[in-house]
C-alpha atoms as a printed R data frame, in Angstrom:
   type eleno elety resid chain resno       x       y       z
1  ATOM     1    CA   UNK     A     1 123.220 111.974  97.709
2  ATOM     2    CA   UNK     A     2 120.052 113.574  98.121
3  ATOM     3    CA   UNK     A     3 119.117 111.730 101.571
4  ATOM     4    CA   UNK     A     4 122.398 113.211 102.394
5  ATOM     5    CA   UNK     A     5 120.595 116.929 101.428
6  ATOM     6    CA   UNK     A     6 117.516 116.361 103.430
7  ATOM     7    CA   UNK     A     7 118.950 115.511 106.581
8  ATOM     8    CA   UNK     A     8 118.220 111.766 106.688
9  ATOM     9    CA   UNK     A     9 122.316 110.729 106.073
10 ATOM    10    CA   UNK     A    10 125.241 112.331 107.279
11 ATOM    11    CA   UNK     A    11 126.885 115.205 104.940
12 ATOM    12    CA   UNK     A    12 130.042 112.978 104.147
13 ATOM    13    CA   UNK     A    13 127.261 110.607 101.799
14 ATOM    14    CA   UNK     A    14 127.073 113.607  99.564
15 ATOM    15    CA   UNK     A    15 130.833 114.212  98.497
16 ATOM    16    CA   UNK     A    16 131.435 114.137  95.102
17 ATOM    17    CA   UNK     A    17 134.766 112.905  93.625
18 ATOM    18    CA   UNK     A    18 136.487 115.546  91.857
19 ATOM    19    CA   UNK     A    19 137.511 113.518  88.628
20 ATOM    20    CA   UNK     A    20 134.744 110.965  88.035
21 ATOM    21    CA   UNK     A    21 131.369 113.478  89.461
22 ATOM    22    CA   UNK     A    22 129.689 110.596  91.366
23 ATOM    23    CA   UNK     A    23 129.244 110.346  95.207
24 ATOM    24    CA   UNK     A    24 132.364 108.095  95.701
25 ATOM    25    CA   UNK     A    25 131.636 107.554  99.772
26 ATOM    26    CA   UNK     A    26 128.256 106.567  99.682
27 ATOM    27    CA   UNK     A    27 129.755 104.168  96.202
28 ATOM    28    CA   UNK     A    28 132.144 102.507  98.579
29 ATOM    29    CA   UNK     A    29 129.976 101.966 101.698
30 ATOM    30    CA   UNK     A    30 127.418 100.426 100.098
31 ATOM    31    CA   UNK     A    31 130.150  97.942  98.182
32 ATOM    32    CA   UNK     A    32 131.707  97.179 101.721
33 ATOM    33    CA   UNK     A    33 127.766  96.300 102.993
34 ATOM    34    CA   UNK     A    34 127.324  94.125 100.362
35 ATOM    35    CA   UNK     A    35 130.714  92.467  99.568
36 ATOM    36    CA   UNK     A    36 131.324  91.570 103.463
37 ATOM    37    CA   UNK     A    37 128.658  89.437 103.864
38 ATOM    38    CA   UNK     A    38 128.735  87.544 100.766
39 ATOM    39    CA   UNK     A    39 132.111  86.525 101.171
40 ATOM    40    CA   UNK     A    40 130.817  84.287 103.743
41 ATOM    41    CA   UNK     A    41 127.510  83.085 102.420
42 ATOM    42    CA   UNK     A    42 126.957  80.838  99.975
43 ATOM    43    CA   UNK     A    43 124.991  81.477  96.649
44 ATOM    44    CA   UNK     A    44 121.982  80.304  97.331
45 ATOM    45    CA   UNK     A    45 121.271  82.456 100.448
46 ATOM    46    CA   UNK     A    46 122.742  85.271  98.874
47 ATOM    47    CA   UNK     A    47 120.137  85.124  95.868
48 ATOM    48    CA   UNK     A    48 116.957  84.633  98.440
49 ATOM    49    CA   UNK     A    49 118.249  87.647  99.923
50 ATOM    50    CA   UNK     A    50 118.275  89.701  97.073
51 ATOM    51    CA   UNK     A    51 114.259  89.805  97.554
52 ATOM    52    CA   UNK     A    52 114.600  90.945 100.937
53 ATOM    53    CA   UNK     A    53 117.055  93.636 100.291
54 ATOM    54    CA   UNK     A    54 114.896  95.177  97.385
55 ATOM    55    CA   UNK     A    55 111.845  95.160  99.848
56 ATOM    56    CA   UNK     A    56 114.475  96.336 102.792
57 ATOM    57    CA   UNK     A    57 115.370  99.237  99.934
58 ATOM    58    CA   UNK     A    58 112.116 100.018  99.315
59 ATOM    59    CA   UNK     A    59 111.101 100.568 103.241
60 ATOM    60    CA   UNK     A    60 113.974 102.639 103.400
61 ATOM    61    CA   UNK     A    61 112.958 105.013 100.959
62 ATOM    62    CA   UNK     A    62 109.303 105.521 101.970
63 ATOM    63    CA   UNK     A    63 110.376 105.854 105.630
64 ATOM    64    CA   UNK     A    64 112.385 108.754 104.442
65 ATOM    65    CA   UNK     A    65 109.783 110.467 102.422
66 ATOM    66    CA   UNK     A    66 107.519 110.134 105.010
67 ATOM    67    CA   UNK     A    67 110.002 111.840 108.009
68 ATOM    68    CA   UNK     A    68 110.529 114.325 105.720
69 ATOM    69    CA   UNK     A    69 107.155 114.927 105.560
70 ATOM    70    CA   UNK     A    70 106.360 114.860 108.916
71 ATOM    71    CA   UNK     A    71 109.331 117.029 109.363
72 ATOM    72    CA   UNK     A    72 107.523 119.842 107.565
73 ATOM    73    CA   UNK     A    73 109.913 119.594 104.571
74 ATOM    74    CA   UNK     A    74 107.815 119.252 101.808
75 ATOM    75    CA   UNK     A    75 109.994 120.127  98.765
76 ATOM    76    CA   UNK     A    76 109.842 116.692  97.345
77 ATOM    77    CA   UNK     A    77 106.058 116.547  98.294
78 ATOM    78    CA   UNK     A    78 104.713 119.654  95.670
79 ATOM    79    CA   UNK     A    79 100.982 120.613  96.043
80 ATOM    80    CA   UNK     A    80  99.547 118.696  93.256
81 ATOM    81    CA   UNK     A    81  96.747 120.376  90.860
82 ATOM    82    CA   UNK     A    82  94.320 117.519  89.518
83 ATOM    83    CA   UNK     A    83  95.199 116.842  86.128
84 ATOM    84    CA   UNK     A    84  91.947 115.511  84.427
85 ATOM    85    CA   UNK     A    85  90.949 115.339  80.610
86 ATOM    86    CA   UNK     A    86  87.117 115.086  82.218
87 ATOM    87    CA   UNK     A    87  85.248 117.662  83.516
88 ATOM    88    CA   UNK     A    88  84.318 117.319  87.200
């Protein structure tokens, strides 16, 4: 829902349901993605690619923080003040 915000998913990914208050289109997209293919795999290849699709989650997510960055939107990317118990 908040990719959907920023610009990096189309605004549709953001609806909210009226009745239930969770983003029911990006909920049943992402059910389709992953109930297609394993209807046609077999266990074992859909456990190795659980792996792949955690790092393949993972890219997804940094890639996005890092266009939004280099689009100039920095409100997930606060200026920082060093926290330190030592004096420097």
């Amino acid at each position: 829902m908040s990719m959907s915000r920023d610009g990096l998913l189309p605004p549709s990914f953001s609806k909210i349901h009226p009745r239930f208050k969770t983003p029911y289109f990006s909920t049943v997209i992402a059910g389709i993605l992953v109930a297609v293919p394993s209807l046609f795999l077999n266990l074992t290849e859909v456990t190795d690619l659980t792996s792949i699709g955690t790092l393949f989650a993972f890219i997804l997510v940094s890639g996005g923080c890092w266009y939004c960055k280099a689009a100039g939107k920095n409100m997930i990317f606060p200026t920082m003040k060093r926290v330190s118990r030592f004096r420097t």
